[in-house]
Every structure is written in structure tokens, then in C-alpha cells.
């Protein structure tokens, strides 16, 4: 079968490998759709903190069950599923406390272990999530929605609060959508005007162009009457955007860090004390997030498909990565189509 590899930064190839054989308790899955996320793009660029080469990327996907043995969840061949791709050890202090999403030995598919971008993969049955009739392309978008939803959940966003999301990529837009679902007034900021225009179709209350520190600060002041935002969410992974979140947060506000990067931030940490800020890291998601969001999207309240701007046949993965790298300011969610095999 064919599998996609990031051989080294800037190099994606299609390679023939052995088709996997499911072990006891595993399902054999046929890939249908896979989303290229920001971490995959960072891996392609050589900027993602956790990636090692060469590696099969991909952890956003939908698939058809081809083979599966008896299981407590009732999964059968022919069902369309997505999966929780964050493998945890089960015995570290985090896992023992139920914080499996931040396992100290976390292995995310496509990052610390081989990913999903192959014609067939195997998965433990307990990691499968029933798609409940959602279109396969939509189901492949549940994982990035979970990342955003989990981050928003960390901040315990309340009705009527003002929320600022920094970064209008897929995770940022979906964080804004998740915050809107909680009844907040939600604003989103980015350096790319085109992305801000695209984000408006998701019911966001306003946008901030982050073209200079002075303009950004003035917009924050105007929108909040000088109070600052109740919640700020970092969805980029740059020192400057985390600083934006700290600066834009109200005294007593909450700051959530979803973005992942390699660079250090040198900042006046006394701001955390002065403002009495609550700062939350947010890593991965939990299976319950997948289940809740599948139900939410099935109700028709979230226009999830709108985040897809580009679809490529999986054989054109090298082209997809290259064009996404060059046009990240205008491309939101890039999807690989594995169905035409």
C-alpha cells in the first residue's frame, strides 16, 4: 500500500510499505479523508517542536472499518469512524489522575509515532469514535475541533464574556466557534486580512488586524472600553502572539495557550502577578470531547465544512504541503482525499 512520508523538512514522498495486519483488539481501517494541520505544516517546515524524521504524518482523519473482532463498543465492518490519536502510557501520574491528554509519555499519531496518512492503518478498538452518520469529510474535521474545544473548556468561558482568539487558522477559527457555542462575544485576530475576512462567516463578533503593536493595542482598548478581554486564546505558537494574549487580557482574566512553537519569550513576568492572570496550557483532547462534538455537529449548529478551503488527492500530498506552505495566509484547512483509490 502507499503511505505519505515527510522525509526531511521540505520533502514529502509517497512510499510503498506493507499493509498492516490488525492485532487482537485492533481494527483495520481504510482511510477516507485526512486533514493537514498546523503541526503537520510545522513538521514540513522543520519548526514543530515534537516531530522527528522520517515520519508518516497525520492525525486528523476519517476511515471505514474493514476488519474488527468482537468489541464492547459494537463497532462493525463498514462503519465510518474517526479516532482519538493521542496514545497515553496509562501508568504515569497524569494518566493515573485521568489526565490522559497530557500523559508525560504522550505519543500523538504523526508526531511521536507513525500517523494516519496511509491507505490502511490499524487502531485499538477503544480509540474509535462512531461517526453517527456524519459525512466522512466532515468527520475528518472533528479532531481539530476537539483541540480548540478542549482549550476553550480549560478557560470555562461564560455567557456574555469577551473572548479574543489570536490566530485565524483552523484551530483559532474553531476555538472562536467553540467560544460562541458557550454564549461569549468572540473576536479573532491575525496578521492576514484574508483570513480575518474568511473567519467572519463563522458568526464571529469582530476581527482585529494585528499589523502593529500600537494598532493592536488600540483595537483592544476600543472593543473592551479599556477593560481588556475576559479570555484570550493563543492559537499560533509564536512568542509575539503569546505576548499579545497577556497584554490583551483583563486584570483577573484567563489566558489559554493552544499553539505550539520552539522559540522562547522574554517578557516581564510580573504582568502575570500584576494582573493576577490565570494561565492555562491546553494539550490534545479527550475521547469525551470527540463524542460531544460529533453530537454537536450532527445537530447542525456548527458549519464545520466551511473551514475546508482546499482538497487534494492523497497522491498529490507533496503538492498539497508545498502549496500550503507557500499560501498559508489564504489556505485554512487542507484535506487529502483517500477515497479515489
Tab-separated table of N, CA, C and O in Angstrom, residues 165-258:
chain	number	residue	atom	x	y	z
A	165	UNK	N	-9.379	35.500	20.334
A	165	UNK	CA	-8.554	34.406	19.824
A	165	UNK	C	-7.473	35.009	18.934
A	165	UNK	O	-7.774	35.764	18.008
A	166	UNK	N	-6.225	34.690	19.219
A	166	UNK	CA	-5.110	35.158	18.400
A	166	UNK	C	-4.734	34.048	17.430
A	166	UNK	O	-4.282	32.982	17.845
A	167	UNK	N	-4.938	34.297	16.146
A	167	UNK	CA	-4.641	33.303	15.120
A	167	UNK	C	-5.909	32.837	14.438
A	167	UNK	O	-6.760	32.223	15.073
A	168	UNK	N	-6.034	33.153	13.137
A	168	UNK	CA	-7.249	32.785	12.400
A	168	UNK	C	-7.004	31.605	11.468
A	168	UNK	O	-7.574	31.524	10.381
A	169	UNK	N	-6.135	30.692	11.918
A	169	UNK	CA	-6.007	29.415	11.228
A	169	UNK	C	-7.133	28.493	11.666
A	169	UNK	O	-8.080	28.911	12.343
A	170	UNK	N	-7.039	27.228	11.304
A	170	UNK	CA	-8.106	26.272	11.624
A	170	UNK	C	-8.386	26.207	13.120
A	170	UNK	O	-9.541	26.298	13.550
A	171	UNK	N	-7.338	26.043	13.931
A	171	UNK	CA	-7.530	25.910	15.374
A	171	UNK	C	-8.114	27.191	15.956
A	171	UNK	O	-9.013	27.161	16.808
A	172	UNK	N	-7.622	28.339	15.518
A	172	UNK	CA	-8.136	29.605	16.018
A	172	UNK	C	-9.592	29.819	15.663
A	172	UNK	O	-10.404	30.209	16.515
A	173	UNK	N	-9.939	29.575	14.416
A	173	UNK	CA	-11.333	29.747	13.989
A	173	UNK	C	-12.247	28.808	14.759
A	173	UNK	O	-13.329	29.206	15.227
A	174	UNK	N	-11.815	27.563	14.925
A	174	UNK	CA	-12.655	26.602	15.648
A	174	UNK	C	-12.712	26.914	17.140
A	174	UNK	O	-13.720	26.624	17.795
A	175	UNK	N	-11.662	27.525	17.700
A	175	UNK	CA	-11.725	27.987	19.087
A	175	UNK	C	-12.763	29.095	19.210
A	175	UNK	O	-13.522	29.159	20.183
A	176	UNK	N	-12.802	29.978	18.212
A	176	UNK	CA	-13.807	31.039	18.201
A	176	UNK	C	-15.215	30.444	18.114
A	176	UNK	O	-16.136	30.881	18.817
A	177	UNK	N	-15.375	29.439	17.274
A	177	UNK	CA	-16.677	28.763	17.148
A	177	UNK	C	-17.074	28.116	18.472
A	177	UNK	O	-18.231	28.221	18.916
A	178	UNK	N	-16.118	27.446	19.123
A	178	UNK	CA	-16.401	26.793	20.406
A	178	UNK	C	-16.794	27.813	21.468
A	178	UNK	O	-17.705	27.583	22.271
A	179	UNK	N	-16.108	28.965	21.492
A	179	UNK	CA	-16.439	30.007	22.466
A	179	UNK	C	-17.821	30.606	22.184
A	179	UNK	O	-18.569	30.939	23.113
A	180	UNK	N	-18.165	30.738	20.907
A	180	UNK	CA	-19.508	31.217	20.553
A	180	UNK	C	-20.579	30.250	21.045
A	180	UNK	O	-21.662	30.666	21.469
A	181	UNK	N	-20.269	28.973	20.986
A	181	UNK	CA	-21.222	27.964	21.468
A	181	UNK	C	-21.485	28.117	22.966
A	181	UNK	O	-22.524	27.689	23.463
A	182	UNK	N	-20.547	28.758	23.690
A	182	UNK	CA	-20.721	28.985	25.127
A	182	UNK	C	-21.416	30.312	25.417
A	182	UNK	O	-21.592	30.673	26.583
A	183	UNK	N	-21.788	31.045	24.362
A	183	UNK	CA	-22.527	32.289	24.548
A	183	UNK	C	-21.661	33.518	24.740
A	183	UNK	O	-22.149	34.567	25.183
A	184	UNK	N	-20.377	33.424	24.382
A	184	UNK	CA	-19.465	34.555	24.547
A	184	UNK	C	-19.528	35.499	23.344
A	184	UNK	O	-20.008	35.140	22.267
A	185	UNK	N	-19.019	36.713	23.545
A	185	UNK	CA	-18.756	37.646	22.453
A	185	UNK	C	-17.328	37.381	22.018
A	185	UNK	O	-16.396	37.533	22.811
A	186	UNK	N	-17.148	36.984	20.766
A	186	UNK	CA	-15.862	36.446	20.337
A	186	UNK	C	-15.252	37.276	19.211
A	186	UNK	O	-15.924	37.593	18.219
A	187	UNK	N	-13.979	37.608	19.401
A	187	UNK	CA	-13.215	38.357	18.417
A	187	UNK	C	-11.989	37.534	18.031
A	187	UNK	O	-11.492	36.740	18.830
A	188	UNK	N	-11.510	37.750	16.821
A	188	UNK	CA	-10.361	36.980	16.356
A	188	UNK	C	-9.362	37.923	15.696
A	188	UNK	O	-9.743	38.901	15.048
A	189	UNK	N	-8.070	37.637	15.893
A	189	UNK	CA	-7.006	38.496	15.385
A	189	UNK	C	-6.023	37.693	14.554
A	189	UNK	O	-5.763	36.517	14.831
A	190	UNK	N	-5.472	38.350	13.521
A	190	UNK	CA	-4.464	37.701	12.686
A	190	UNK	C	-3.701	38.784	11.932
A	190	UNK	O	-4.156	39.927	11.835
A	191	UNK	N	-2.538	38.401	11.400
A	191	UNK	CA	-1.767	39.332	10.573
A	191	UNK	C	-2.280	39.350	9.136
A	191	UNK	O	-1.963	40.265	8.373
A	192	UNK	N	-3.064	38.331	8.756
A	192	UNK	CA	-3.552	38.193	7.377
A	192	UNK	C	-5.006	38.653	7.285
A	192	UNK	O	-5.902	38.023	7.857
A	193	UNK	N	-5.236	39.741	6.561
A	193	UNK	CA	-6.593	40.263	6.403
A	193	UNK	C	-7.512	39.250	5.728
A	193	UNK	O	-8.684	39.142	6.065
A	194	UNK	N	-6.962	38.488	4.776
A	194	UNK	CA	-7.772	37.493	4.073
A	194	UNK	C	-8.338	36.449	5.010
A	194	UNK	O	-9.492	36.040	4.866
A	195	UNK	N	-7.531	36.010	5.973
A	195	UNK	CA	-8.019	35.017	6.940
A	195	UNK	C	-9.101	35.604	7.828
A	195	UNK	O	-10.058	34.921	8.207
A	196	UNK	N	-8.947	36.873	8.181
A	196	UNK	CA	-9.969	37.523	9.009
A	196	UNK	C	-11.287	37.621	8.253
A	196	UNK	O	-12.363	37.416	8.826
A	197	UNK	N	-11.218	37.933	6.973
A	197	UNK	CA	-12.432	38.007	6.163
A	197	UNK	C	-13.101	36.642	6.093
A	197	UNK	O	-14.326	36.525	6.190
A	198	UNK	N	-12.303	35.588	5.922
A	198	UNK	CA	-12.850	34.232	5.847
A	198	UNK	C	-13.497	33.838	7.180
A	198	UNK	O	-14.548	33.191	7.216
A	199	UNK	N	-12.892	34.277	8.284
A	199	UNK	CA	-13.392	33.898	9.613
A	199	UNK	C	-14.754	34.504	9.915
A	199	UNK	O	-15.510	33.967	10.731
A	200	UNK	N	-15.094	35.597	9.247
A	200	UNK	CA	-16.350	36.287	9.542
A	200	UNK	C	-17.578	35.422	9.274
A	200	UNK	O	-18.628	35.617	9.893
A	201	UNK	N	-17.456	34.455	8.361
A	201	UNK	CA	-18.614	33.627	8.015
A	201	UNK	C	-18.975	32.620	9.120
A	201	UNK	O	-19.972	31.920	9.017
A	202	UNK	N	-18.174	32.573	10.191
A	202	UNK	CA	-18.444	31.645	11.286
A	202	UNK	C	-19.182	32.306	12.450
A	202	UNK	O	-19.213	31.772	13.553
A	203	UNK	N	-19.754	33.480	12.211
A	203	UNK	CA	-20.554	34.135	13.242
A	203	UNK	C	-19.753	34.842	14.304
A	203	UNK	O	-20.261	35.136	15.392
A	204	UNK	N	-18.492	35.143	14.006
A	204	UNK	CA	-17.625	35.835	14.963
A	204	UNK	C	-18.054	37.295	15.079
A	204	UNK	O	-18.498	37.915	14.109
A	205	UNK	N	-17.935	37.862	16.276
A	205	UNK	CA	-18.459	39.205	16.544
A	205	UNK	C	-17.580	40.328	16.011
A	205	UNK	O	-18.058	41.448	15.826
A	206	UNK	N	-16.304	40.056	15.776
A	206	UNK	CA	-15.430	41.091	15.249
A	206	UNK	C	-14.031	40.580	15.022
A	206	UNK	O	-13.664	39.494	15.489
A	207	UNK	N	-13.227	41.359	14.287
A	207	UNK	CA	-11.857	40.972	13.974
A	207	UNK	C	-10.893	42.104	14.316
A	207	UNK	O	-11.274	43.281	14.354
A	208	UNK	N	-9.639	41.738	14.569
A	208	UNK	CA	-8.575	42.695	14.830
A	208	UNK	C	-7.405	42.367	13.919
A	208	UNK	O	-6.891	41.248	13.950
A	209	UNK	N	-6.992	43.322	13.094
A	209	UNK	CA	-5.822	43.126	12.255
A	209	UNK	C	-4.573	43.394	13.090
A	209	UNK	O	-4.394	44.493	13.620
A	210	UNK	N	-3.729	42.399	13.203
A	210	UNK	CA	-2.538	42.502	14.054
A	210	UNK	C	-1.347	42.974	13.213
A	210	UNK	O	-0.352	42.272	13.047
A	211	UNK	N	-1.450	44.194	12.677
A	211	UNK	CA	-0.429	44.702	11.777
A	211	UNK	C	0.645	45.536	12.481
A	211	UNK	O	1.696	45.807	11.915
A	212	UNK	N	0.375	45.932	13.722
A	212	UNK	CA	1.387	46.627	14.525
A	212	UNK	C	0.966	46.567	15.978
A	212	UNK	O	-0.223	46.422	16.293
A	213	UNK	N	1.944	46.701	16.871
A	213	UNK	CA	1.646	46.642	18.304
A	213	UNK	C	0.708	47.769	18.717
A	213	UNK	O	-0.212	47.562	19.515
A	214	UNK	N	0.927	48.941	18.139
A	214	UNK	CA	0.110	50.101	18.503
A	214	UNK	C	-1.327	49.938	18.034
A	214	UNK	O	-2.277	50.212	18.789
A	215	UNK	N	-1.497	49.500	16.790
A	215	UNK	CA	-2.853	49.311	16.255
A	215	UNK	C	-3.586	48.210	17.000
A	215	UNK	O	-4.776	48.329	17.313
A	216	UNK	N	-2.866	47.125	17.298
A	216	UNK	CA	-3.474	46.022	18.049
A	216	UNK	C	-3.964	46.515	19.405
A	216	UNK	O	-5.107	46.258	19.813
A	217	UNK	N	-3.126	47.243	20.120
A	217	UNK	CA	-3.486	47.741	21.460
A	217	UNK	C	-4.680	48.691	21.394
A	217	UNK	O	-5.562	48.652	22.270
A	218	UNK	N	-4.732	49.511	20.362
A	218	UNK	CA	-5.838	50.453	20.239
A	218	UNK	C	-7.148	49.728	19.977
A	218	UNK	O	-8.202	50.094	20.540
A	219	UNK	N	-7.107	48.688	19.155
A	219	UNK	CA	-8.316	47.913	18.868
A	219	UNK	C	-8.823	47.212	20.126
A	219	UNK	O	-10.034	47.164	20.376
A	220	UNK	N	-7.898	46.652	20.903
A	220	UNK	CA	-8.284	46.001	22.163
A	220	UNK	C	-8.968	47.019	23.077
A	220	UNK	O	-10.023	46.739	23.673
A	221	UNK	N	-8.388	48.195	23.173
A	221	UNK	CA	-8.948	49.249	24.023
A	221	UNK	C	-10.338	49.659	23.552
A	221	UNK	O	-11.273	49.803	24.363
A	222	UNK	N	-10.499	49.835	22.237
A	222	UNK	CA	-11.785	50.275	21.689
A	222	UNK	C	-12.880	49.235	21.910
A	222	UNK	O	-14.014	49.570	22.282
A	223	UNK	N	-12.549	47.968	21.676
A	223	UNK	CA	-13.563	46.902	21.764
A	223	UNK	C	-13.998	46.668	23.204
A	223	UNK	O	-15.174	46.408	23.474
A	224	UNK	N	-13.067	46.772	24.141
A	224	UNK	CA	-13.366	46.423	25.544
A	224	UNK	C	-13.555	47.648	26.441
A	224	UNK	O	-13.646	47.504	27.659
A	225	UNK	N	-13.610	48.830	25.831
A	225	UNK	CA	-13.704	50.074	26.621
A	225	UNK	C	-12.564	50.188	27.631
A	225	UNK	O	-12.749	50.682	28.750
A	226	UNK	N	-11.403	49.699	27.229
A	226	UNK	CA	-10.227	49.780	28.074
A	226	UNK	C	-10.112	48.704	29.135
A	226	UNK	O	-9.133	48.674	29.885
A	227	UNK	N	-11.097	47.795	29.195
A	227	UNK	CA	-11.096	46.775	30.252
A	227	UNK	C	-10.188	45.586	29.944
A	227	UNK	O	-9.707	44.918	30.866
A	228	UNK	N	-9.983	45.281	28.682
A	228	UNK	CA	-9.294	44.058	28.310
A	228	UNK	C	-10.279	42.908	28.159
A	228	UNK	O	-11.449	43.002	28.570
A	229	UNK	N	-9.825	41.827	27.579
A	229	UNK	CA	-10.683	40.661	27.327
A	229	UNK	C	-10.711	39.732	28.538
A	229	UNK	O	-9.700	39.525	29.201
A	230	UNK	N	-11.882	39.155	28.788
A	230	UNK	CA	-12.018	38.194	29.884
A	230	UNK	C	-11.161	36.955	29.638
A	230	UNK	O	-10.572	36.398	30.564
A	231	UNK	N	-11.107	36.537	28.370
A	231	UNK	CA	-10.346	35.346	27.996
A	231	UNK	C	-9.576	35.653	26.716
A	231	UNK	O	-10.137	36.214	25.770
A	232	UNK	N	-8.301	35.311	26.683
A	232	UNK	CA	-7.529	35.369	25.449
A	232	UNK	C	-6.973	33.980	25.157
A	232	UNK	O	-6.563	33.265	26.071
A	233	UNK	N	-6.987	33.603	23.888
A	233	UNK	CA	-6.592	32.255	23.481
A	233	UNK	C	-5.516	32.344	22.405
A	233	UNK	O	-5.737	32.954	21.349
A	234	UNK	N	-4.367	31.769	22.664
A	234	UNK	CA	-3.246	31.778	21.726
A	234	UNK	C	-3.318	30.527	20.854
A	234	UNK	O	-3.253	29.406	21.366
A	235	UNK	N	-3.449	30.715	19.537
A	235	UNK	CA	-3.595	29.582	18.614
A	235	UNK	C	-2.617	29.693	17.455
A	235	UNK	O	-2.942	29.317	16.324
A	236	UNK	N	-1.423	30.199	17.734
A	236	UNK	CA	-0.401	30.355	16.703
A	236	UNK	C	0.874	29.606	17.084
A	236	UNK	O	1.401	28.819	16.297
A	237	UNK	N	1.399	29.889	18.293
A	237	UNK	CA	2.634	29.256	18.735
A	237	UNK	C	3.859	30.126	18.558
A	237	UNK	O	4.970	29.613	18.399
A	238	UNK	N	3.669	31.448	18.593
A	238	UNK	CA	4.791	32.384	18.489
A	238	UNK	C	4.928	33.195	19.772
A	238	UNK	O	3.929	33.486	20.431
A	239	UNK	N	6.139	33.585	20.127
A	239	UNK	CA	6.311	34.435	21.313
A	239	UNK	C	5.487	35.712	21.243
A	239	UNK	O	4.888	36.134	22.234
A	240	UNK	N	5.450	36.336	20.070
A	240	UNK	CA	4.738	37.610	19.935
A	240	UNK	C	3.243	37.462	20.156
A	240	UNK	O	2.600	38.345	20.750
A	241	UNK	N	2.659	36.347	19.724
A	241	UNK	CA	1.214	36.171	19.876
A	241	UNK	C	0.846	35.790	21.306
A	241	UNK	O	-0.231	36.131	21.786
A	242	UNK	N	1.750	35.093	22.010
A	242	UNK	CA	1.502	34.841	23.424
A	242	UNK	C	1.580	36.154	24.202
A	242	UNK	O	0.785	36.410	25.101
A	243	UNK	N	2.532	37.006	23.823
A	243	UNK	CA	2.619	38.333	24.448
A	243	UNK	C	1.351	39.139	24.174
A	243	UNK	O	0.841	39.831	25.066
A	244	UNK	N	0.819	39.038	22.959
A	244	UNK	CA	-0.454	39.687	22.634
A	244	UNK	C	-1.553	39.259	23.596
A	244	UNK	O	-2.354	40.083	24.060
A	245	UNK	N	-1.593	37.964	23.894
A	245	UNK	CA	-2.627	37.436	24.785
A	245	UNK	C	-2.480	37.988	26.200
A	245	UNK	O	-3.468	38.339	26.847
A	246	UNK	N	-1.261	38.062	26.678
A	246	UNK	CA	-1.016	38.599	28.018
A	246	UNK	C	-1.412	40.075	28.077
A	246	UNK	O	-2.089	40.524	29.003
A	247	UNK	N	-1.015	40.819	27.042
A	247	UNK	CA	-1.297	42.257	27.018
A	247	UNK	C	-2.784	42.547	26.885
A	247	UNK	O	-3.289	43.514	27.475
A	248	UNK	N	-3.500	41.730	26.109
A	248	UNK	CA	-4.910	41.995	25.823
A	248	UNK	C	-5.852	41.484	26.909
A	248	UNK	O	-7.032	41.840	26.927
A	249	UNK	N	-5.344	40.661	27.824
A	249	UNK	CA	-6.193	40.093	28.869
A	249	UNK	C	-6.533	41.136	29.931
A	249	UNK	O	-5.704	41.969	30.302
A	250	UNK	N	-7.748	41.070	30.421
A	250	UNK	CA	-8.178	41.944	31.509
A	250	UNK	C	-7.469	41.561	32.805
A	250	UNK	O	-6.952	40.443	32.945
A	251	UNK	N	-7.421	42.479	33.753
A	251	UNK	CA	-6.968	42.145	35.103
A	251	UNK	C	-7.907	41.052	35.630
A	251	UNK	O	-9.140	41.165	35.538
A	252	UNK	N	-7.324	39.980	36.146
A	252	UNK	CA	-8.124	38.849	36.604
A	252	UNK	C	-8.624	37.971	35.480
A	252	UNK	O	-9.482	37.108	35.687
A	253	UNK	N	-8.082	38.151	34.275
A	253	UNK	CA	-8.517	37.386	33.113
A	253	UNK	C	-7.870	36.016	33.025
A	253	UNK	O	-7.053	35.629	33.868
A	254	UNK	N	-8.251	35.283	31.985
A	254	UNK	CA	-7.710	33.944	31.738
A	254	UNK	C	-7.027	33.910	30.373
A	254	UNK	O	-7.564	34.443	29.397
A	255	UNK	N	-5.869	33.277	30.325
A	255	UNK	CA	-5.091	33.128	29.100
A	255	UNK	C	-4.920	31.644	28.824
A	255	UNK	O	-4.499	30.890	29.713
A	256	UNK	N	-5.250	31.222	27.600
A	256	UNK	CA	-5.123	29.808	27.221
A	256	UNK	C	-4.101	29.686	26.100
A	256	UNK	O	-4.181	30.393	25.089
A	257	UNK	N	-3.143	28.793	26.277
A	257	UNK	CA	-2.122	28.545	25.269
A	257	UNK	C	-2.390	27.205	24.582
A	257	UNK	O	-2.249	26.148	25.193
A	258	UNK	N	-2.796	27.279	23.306
A	258	UNK	CA	-3.001	26.077	22.494
A	258	UNK	C	-1.845	25.894	21.513
A	258	UNK	O	-1.414	24.791	21.228
